Short mmCIF file of C-alpha atoms and ligand atoms in Angstrom, two decimals:
data_model
loop_
_atom_site.label_atom_id
_atom_site.label_comp_id
_atom_site.label_asym_id
_atom_site.label_seq_id
_atom_site.Cartn_x
_atom_site.Cartn_y
_atom_site.Cartn_z
CA MET A 1 -70.94 -107.24 -121.82
CA PHE A 2 -67.61 -108.51 -123.12
CA ARG A 3 -67.84 -111.10 -125.86
CA ALA A 4 -64.32 -111.50 -127.16
CA ARG A 5 -62.52 -114.85 -127.27
CA HIS A 6 -59.09 -113.17 -127.44
CA LEU A 7 -57.74 -109.72 -126.70
CA LEU A 8 -55.69 -109.05 -129.83
CA GLY A 9 -56.33 -105.34 -130.16
CA ILE A 10 -58.60 -102.42 -129.31
CA GLU A 11 -59.92 -102.29 -132.88
CA PRO A 12 -62.67 -104.94 -132.51
CA LEU A 13 -63.90 -103.74 -129.09
CA ALA A 14 -67.14 -101.81 -128.71
CA PRO A 15 -67.12 -98.79 -126.37
CA ALA A 16 -69.41 -100.71 -123.97
CA GLU A 17 -66.90 -103.58 -123.81
CA ILE A 18 -64.13 -101.12 -122.95
CA THR A 19 -66.28 -99.64 -120.19
CA THR A 20 -67.14 -103.11 -118.82
CA LEU A 21 -63.46 -103.98 -118.65
CA LEU A 22 -62.48 -100.70 -116.98
CA ASP A 23 -65.30 -101.01 -114.42
CA LEU A 24 -64.13 -104.50 -113.49
CA ALA A 25 -60.53 -103.25 -113.30
CA GLU A 26 -61.64 -100.72 -110.67
CA THR A 27 -62.54 -103.60 -108.35
CA TYR A 28 -59.06 -105.04 -108.87
CA VAL A 29 -57.45 -101.69 -108.05
CA ASP A 30 -59.13 -102.01 -104.64
CA LEU A 31 -58.09 -105.63 -104.23
CA ASN A 32 -54.47 -104.81 -105.11
CA ARG A 33 -54.34 -102.20 -102.35
CA ARG A 34 -55.21 -104.76 -99.68
CA THR A 35 -52.67 -106.79 -97.79
CA VAL A 36 -54.17 -110.03 -99.03
CA LYS A 37 -54.41 -109.66 -102.80
CA ARG A 38 -56.24 -112.80 -103.73
CA SER A 39 -59.10 -113.77 -105.99
CA ASP A 40 -59.77 -117.19 -107.46
CA ALA A 41 -61.10 -116.00 -110.82
CA LEU A 42 -58.42 -118.06 -112.59
CA ALA A 43 -58.05 -120.84 -110.01
CA GLY A 44 -56.93 -124.08 -111.63
CA MET A 45 -56.14 -122.35 -114.91
CA THR A 46 -52.72 -122.21 -116.57
CA GLN A 47 -51.30 -118.97 -117.96
CA ILE A 48 -48.21 -118.96 -120.17
CA ASN A 49 -46.34 -115.73 -120.85
CA LEU A 50 -44.58 -116.02 -124.18
CA PHE A 51 -42.40 -112.98 -124.79
CA PHE A 52 -40.39 -113.01 -128.02
CA GLU A 53 -39.33 -109.42 -127.33
CA ASN A 54 -37.74 -108.08 -124.17
CA SER A 55 -40.07 -106.66 -121.58
CA THR A 56 -39.79 -105.73 -117.94
CA ARG A 57 -42.96 -104.03 -116.82
CA THR A 58 -45.46 -105.68 -119.14
CA GLN A 59 -44.28 -109.20 -118.40
CA SER A 60 -44.05 -108.70 -114.64
CA SER A 61 -47.44 -107.00 -114.67
CA PHE A 62 -49.08 -109.96 -116.47
CA GLU A 63 -47.30 -112.40 -114.15
CA LEU A 64 -48.50 -110.65 -111.02
CA ALA A 65 -52.01 -110.28 -112.45
CA GLY A 66 -52.26 -114.01 -113.14
CA LYS A 67 -50.88 -114.97 -109.73
CA ARG A 68 -53.26 -112.67 -107.89
CA LEU A 69 -56.15 -114.34 -109.72
CA GLY A 70 -54.94 -117.77 -108.65
CA ALA A 71 -53.64 -119.06 -112.01
CA ASP A 72 -50.57 -121.23 -112.42
CA VAL A 73 -48.26 -118.89 -114.29
CA MET A 74 -45.30 -119.91 -116.39
CA ASN A 75 -42.87 -117.54 -118.09
CA MET A 76 -41.30 -118.88 -121.25
CA ALA A 77 -37.89 -117.34 -121.81
CA VAL A 78 -38.27 -117.54 -125.57
CA ALA A 79 -35.01 -115.73 -126.29
CA GLN A 80 -33.07 -118.70 -124.89
CA SER A 81 -35.46 -121.35 -126.16
CA SER A 82 -35.97 -123.55 -129.17
CA VAL A 83 -36.87 -120.46 -131.22
CA LYS A 84 -33.14 -119.75 -131.21
CA LYS A 85 -32.71 -123.25 -132.60
CA GLY A 86 -34.90 -122.38 -135.57
CA GLU A 87 -38.36 -123.46 -134.46
CA THR A 88 -41.13 -121.51 -136.17
CA LEU A 89 -43.70 -119.44 -134.32
CA ILE A 90 -46.43 -121.91 -135.24
CA ASP A 91 -44.46 -124.93 -134.01
CA THR A 92 -43.81 -123.16 -130.72
CA ALA A 93 -47.53 -122.38 -130.46
CA LEU A 94 -48.59 -125.95 -131.20
CA THR A 95 -46.08 -127.34 -128.70
CA LEU A 96 -47.40 -125.04 -125.99
CA ASN A 97 -50.99 -125.79 -126.97
CA ALA A 98 -50.38 -129.46 -126.27
CA MET A 99 -49.69 -128.49 -122.63
CA HIS A 100 -53.28 -127.18 -122.34
CA PRO A 101 -52.77 -123.59 -121.29
CA ASP A 102 -55.94 -121.58 -120.75
CA LEU A 103 -54.42 -118.15 -121.29
CA LEU A 104 -51.50 -117.30 -123.52
CA VAL A 105 -49.93 -113.84 -123.22
CA VAL A 106 -47.79 -113.09 -126.26
CA ARG A 107 -45.40 -110.34 -127.27
CA HIS A 108 -43.73 -110.45 -130.68
CA ASN A 109 -41.73 -108.02 -132.80
CA GLN A 110 -43.80 -108.72 -135.93
CA SER A 111 -47.16 -106.99 -136.43
CA GLY A 112 -49.83 -109.64 -136.87
CA ALA A 113 -47.82 -112.51 -135.32
CA VAL A 114 -50.04 -112.73 -132.24
CA LYS A 115 -53.21 -113.04 -134.35
CA LEU A 116 -51.59 -115.78 -136.42
CA LEU A 117 -50.76 -117.65 -133.24
CA ALA A 118 -54.27 -117.18 -131.85
CA GLU A 119 -55.68 -118.98 -134.88
CA LYS A 120 -53.70 -122.13 -134.01
CA VAL A 121 -54.46 -122.63 -130.32
CA ASN A 122 -57.47 -123.59 -128.19
CA CYS A 123 -56.96 -121.06 -125.41
CA ALA A 124 -57.55 -117.35 -124.96
CA VAL A 125 -54.72 -115.21 -126.35
CA LEU A 126 -53.78 -111.76 -125.07
CA ASN A 127 -51.62 -109.51 -127.20
CA ALA A 128 -48.88 -107.94 -125.06
CA GLY A 129 -47.60 -105.96 -128.06
CA ASP A 130 -47.05 -107.02 -131.68
CA GLY A 131 -44.57 -104.98 -133.70
CA ARG A 132 -45.93 -101.52 -134.30
CA HIS A 133 -49.50 -102.80 -134.55
CA GLU A 134 -51.34 -102.97 -131.19
CA HIS A 135 -50.72 -103.09 -127.44
CA PRO A 136 -54.29 -103.29 -126.13
CA THR A 137 -53.65 -103.66 -122.40
CA GLN A 138 -51.43 -100.55 -122.50
CA ALA A 139 -54.24 -98.49 -124.05
CA LEU A 140 -56.70 -99.89 -121.49
CA LEU A 141 -54.46 -99.07 -118.55
CA ASP A 142 -53.91 -95.60 -119.97
CA ALA A 143 -57.69 -95.22 -120.32
CA LEU A 144 -58.25 -96.26 -116.70
CA THR A 145 -55.54 -93.85 -115.54
CA ILE A 146 -57.12 -90.99 -117.51
CA ARG A 147 -60.65 -91.82 -116.32
CA ARG A 148 -59.55 -91.81 -112.68
CA ALA A 149 -57.51 -88.61 -112.98
CA LYS A 150 -60.01 -86.64 -115.09
CA GLY A 151 -63.28 -88.20 -113.94
CA ARG A 152 -64.23 -89.06 -117.53
CA LEU A 153 -62.92 -90.66 -120.70
CA HIS A 154 -64.64 -88.50 -123.32
CA ARG A 155 -64.39 -84.97 -124.68
CA LEU A 156 -60.79 -84.57 -123.54
CA THR A 157 -57.98 -83.05 -125.59
CA VAL A 158 -55.23 -85.66 -125.68
CA ALA A 159 -51.80 -84.85 -127.14
CA ILE A 160 -49.57 -87.82 -128.01
CA CYS A 161 -45.99 -86.68 -128.56
CA GLY A 162 -42.90 -88.26 -130.03
CA ASP A 163 -42.24 -91.35 -132.10
CA ILE A 164 -45.76 -92.09 -133.29
CA ALA A 165 -44.67 -94.00 -136.41
CA HIS A 166 -43.04 -96.88 -134.53
CA SER A 167 -45.42 -97.00 -131.60
CA ARG A 168 -48.04 -99.67 -131.00
CA VAL A 169 -48.89 -97.77 -127.80
CA ALA A 170 -49.85 -94.69 -129.82
CA ARG A 171 -51.85 -96.79 -132.28
CA SER A 172 -53.91 -98.61 -129.63
CA ASN A 173 -54.44 -95.38 -127.72
CA LEU A 174 -55.62 -93.53 -130.83
CA ILE A 175 -58.15 -96.26 -131.55
CA LEU A 176 -59.44 -96.40 -127.97
CA LEU A 177 -59.56 -92.67 -127.32
CA GLY A 178 -61.15 -92.14 -130.74
CA LYS A 179 -63.91 -94.66 -129.95
CA MET A 180 -64.57 -92.73 -126.73
CA GLU A 181 -64.90 -89.44 -128.63
CA ASN A 182 -61.92 -87.43 -127.58
CA ARG A 183 -60.03 -84.75 -129.48
CA LEU A 184 -56.71 -86.22 -130.53
CA ARG A 185 -53.49 -84.45 -131.42
CA LEU A 186 -50.24 -85.94 -132.63
CA ILE A 187 -47.03 -84.02 -132.06
CA GLY A 188 -43.58 -84.83 -133.42
CA PRO A 189 -41.17 -84.50 -136.31
CA ALA A 190 -42.66 -85.34 -139.72
CA THR A 191 -40.16 -88.23 -140.01
CA LEU A 192 -41.79 -89.91 -136.98
CA MET A 193 -45.40 -89.62 -138.18
CA PRO A 194 -46.95 -92.75 -139.66
CA ALA A 195 -47.82 -92.91 -143.36
CA GLY A 196 -51.40 -91.78 -143.95
CA VAL A 197 -51.45 -89.77 -140.71
CA GLY A 198 -53.95 -87.40 -142.36
CA ASP A 199 -56.59 -90.15 -142.39
CA LEU A 200 -56.40 -90.89 -138.67
CA GLY A 201 -58.81 -88.16 -137.67
CA CYS A 202 -56.22 -86.34 -135.53
CA GLU A 203 -54.74 -82.89 -135.62
CA VAL A 204 -51.03 -83.12 -136.47
CA TYR A 205 -48.43 -80.67 -135.15
CA GLU A 206 -44.72 -80.41 -135.76
CA ASP A 207 -44.55 -77.44 -133.39
CA MET A 208 -44.89 -78.89 -129.89
CA ARG A 209 -45.86 -75.59 -128.30
CA GLU A 210 -48.84 -75.23 -130.66
CA GLY A 211 -49.89 -78.84 -130.14
CA LEU A 212 -49.81 -78.66 -126.35
CA LYS A 213 -52.05 -75.60 -126.03
CA GLY A 214 -54.93 -76.40 -123.69
CA ALA A 215 -54.29 -80.18 -123.71
CA ASP A 216 -55.87 -82.14 -120.82
CA VAL A 217 -53.63 -85.17 -121.30
CA VAL A 218 -50.01 -85.16 -122.50
CA MET A 219 -48.74 -88.61 -123.44
CA MET A 220 -45.00 -88.84 -124.11
CA LEU A 221 -43.40 -91.65 -126.10
CA ARG A 222 -39.88 -93.02 -126.27
CA LEU A 223 -37.85 -92.91 -129.49
CA GLN A 224 -38.11 -96.57 -130.54
CA LYS A 225 -34.62 -96.78 -131.96
CA GLU A 226 -34.81 -100.55 -132.29
CA ARG A 227 -37.44 -100.00 -134.97
CA MET A 228 -35.56 -97.23 -136.80
CA ASP A 229 -33.13 -97.96 -139.55
CA GLY A 230 -31.65 -94.58 -140.28
CA GLY A 231 -31.55 -90.88 -139.45
CA PHE A 232 -35.04 -90.15 -138.20
CA ILE A 233 -33.93 -87.44 -135.78
CA PRO A 234 -31.14 -84.84 -135.91
CA SER A 235 -29.56 -85.59 -132.49
CA GLU A 236 -30.96 -86.35 -129.03
CA ARG A 237 -30.00 -82.88 -127.89
CA GLU A 238 -31.82 -81.21 -130.75
CA TYR A 239 -34.76 -83.59 -130.26
CA TYR A 240 -35.07 -82.68 -126.59
CA HIS A 241 -34.97 -79.01 -127.45
CA ARG A 242 -37.87 -79.29 -129.90
CA TRP A 243 -39.96 -82.24 -128.67
CA GLY A 244 -38.81 -82.95 -125.12
CA LEU A 245 -41.41 -82.15 -122.45
CA ASP A 246 -40.10 -79.58 -119.97
CA ALA A 247 -41.80 -77.19 -117.54
CA GLU A 248 -41.89 -74.34 -120.01
CA LYS A 249 -43.68 -76.34 -122.71
CA LEU A 250 -46.00 -78.06 -120.21
CA ALA A 251 -47.14 -74.63 -118.99
CA LEU A 252 -48.96 -74.25 -122.34
CA ALA A 253 -51.21 -77.25 -121.62
CA ALA A 254 -54.31 -76.99 -119.39
CA PRO A 255 -53.34 -76.04 -115.80
CA ASP A 256 -54.53 -79.43 -114.54
CA ALA A 257 -53.02 -81.42 -117.42
CA ILE A 258 -51.75 -84.90 -116.64
CA VAL A 259 -48.46 -86.26 -117.99
CA MET A 260 -48.22 -89.91 -119.05
CA HIS A 261 -45.49 -92.22 -120.34
CA PRO A 262 -45.77 -95.98 -120.98
CA GLY A 263 -42.13 -96.56 -120.07
CA PRO A 264 -39.31 -97.21 -120.41
CA MET A 265 -38.56 -93.51 -120.11
CA ASN A 266 -35.48 -91.72 -121.41
CA ARG A 267 -35.02 -88.75 -119.10
CA GLY A 268 -33.50 -85.78 -120.89
CA VAL A 269 -34.51 -87.11 -124.32
CA GLU A 270 -38.32 -87.03 -124.56
CA ILE A 271 -39.04 -85.87 -121.02
CA ASP A 272 -37.38 -83.78 -118.33
CA GLY A 273 -36.76 -85.84 -115.18
CA THR A 274 -38.37 -83.22 -112.92
CA ILE A 275 -41.61 -83.33 -114.92
CA ALA A 276 -41.68 -87.14 -114.79
CA ASP A 277 -41.47 -86.96 -110.98
CA ASP A 278 -43.82 -83.99 -110.51
CA ILE A 279 -46.72 -85.37 -108.47
CA ASN A 280 -48.91 -82.43 -109.48
CA HIS A 281 -48.96 -83.58 -113.11
CA SER A 282 -47.27 -86.93 -113.60
CA VAL A 283 -49.43 -90.08 -113.43
CA ILE A 284 -46.65 -92.36 -114.66
CA ARG A 285 -46.61 -94.45 -111.46
CA ASP A 286 -50.41 -94.71 -111.53
CA GLN A 287 -50.14 -96.17 -115.03
CA VAL A 288 -48.02 -99.02 -113.65
CA GLU A 289 -50.53 -99.63 -110.85
CA MET A 290 -53.48 -99.59 -113.26
CA GLY A 291 -51.61 -102.01 -115.51
CA VAL A 292 -51.91 -104.89 -113.06
CA ALA A 293 -55.62 -104.19 -112.42
CA VAL A 294 -56.48 -103.90 -116.12
CA ARG A 295 -54.66 -107.14 -116.94
CA MET A 296 -56.51 -108.91 -114.12
CA ALA A 297 -59.81 -107.64 -115.53
CA ALA A 298 -58.90 -108.66 -119.10
CA MET A 299 -57.88 -112.18 -118.06
CA ASP A 300 -60.92 -112.57 -115.80
CA LEU A 301 -63.31 -111.63 -118.64
CA LEU A 302 -61.59 -113.88 -121.17
CA ALA A 303 -61.60 -116.77 -118.68
CA ARG A 304 -65.37 -116.35 -118.17
CA ASN A 305 -65.92 -116.54 -121.94
CA LEU A 306 -63.64 -119.54 -122.18
CA ARG A 307 -65.55 -121.36 -119.45
CA ALA A 308 -68.88 -120.53 -121.10
CA GLU A 309 -67.59 -121.75 -124.47
CA ARG A 310 -66.19 -124.99 -123.04
CA GLY A 311 -69.36 -125.52 -121.01
CA ALA A 312 -71.43 -125.17 -124.19
CA GLN A 313 -69.14 -127.61 -126.01
CA PHE A 314 -69.48 -130.09 -123.14
CA VAL A 315 -73.28 -129.89 -123.23
CA ALA A 316 -73.20 -130.38 -127.01
CA GLU A 317 -70.99 -133.45 -126.62
CA VAL A 318 -73.19 -135.26 -124.04
C1 LIG B 401 -43.98 -99.99 -124.75
C2 LIG B 401 -43.92 -101.14 -125.71
O1 LIG B 401 -43.22 -102.13 -125.48
O2 LIG B 401 -44.58 -101.04 -126.72
N1 LIG B 401 -43.62 -100.29 -123.46
C3 LIG B 401 -44.51 -100.91 -122.62
O3 LIG B 401 -45.15 -101.87 -122.97
N2 LIG B 401 -44.64 -100.39 -121.41
C4 LIG B 401 -43.37 -98.78 -125.28
C5 LIG B 401 -41.91 -98.75 -125.51
O4 LIG B 401 -41.22 -99.77 -125.56
O5 LIG B 401 -41.40 -97.64 -125.66
#
């Protein structure tokens, strides 16, 4: 059961759709561990990765996912493209649409830009992060990582720490983990909490030690300085002291707590390097591995819906 035409966010997904996607992703985790990593779920299809914002892991993860499913994958280096010459987002979309892609993976610095683009094209669109709005595949890969590490994806205490206000990762995770009925905590300075944080159904802590008590999952976030326009934090040193994850603070969480980070990580700012590398707690490398599998599952499911839709259109036409 997965009905969506596009994957623009976690918001419209039903819990059963999330579970369907994660279950399929499990099969791709197995495939990706084999020497021959090949499926033909997207054979003959064209995937275009359109990244208006810099990305290393997300773009390479989508590229690898598409290739392992047999798609023809093209990366558009938008930063050096016609966008620099003043072309609008919609013109870029319509130009690409004329090349008949089947899957379009888009990252953009404006919230809502990916949805706008999805309304103009005939293919399936996957949101690889739009502004501070949503980053659905990140939340799904985090969910798969948590489910594998904890054996379940419900009734867990999850603490998300750091720059919540500027984070699409936090937003998508809050929506997903909320749908799956977990206890959610947000930890960070008041200046980095989103407006209306009280309505999100989370517990909010400025004191990290309080917020970490008994947590099963500790998710650390980078300070998204590119989205800050002033003095949100005192200094990195002071920030690390109060909200950086170190062994002493982690000891307050559940003994078997897992530590997560979407990357890129700033060691010594939001997380101590030793914690990030501690194989007893850190699942940061697993997150990267799950990322490829989750993106394969998402593209596979969207491609099935696309085929069904086009098949129905074809029948209607003849
Ligand atoms: C995140 C993003 O781009 O939103 N990174 C990622 O996709 N792995 C988080 C970040 O940039 O800090």
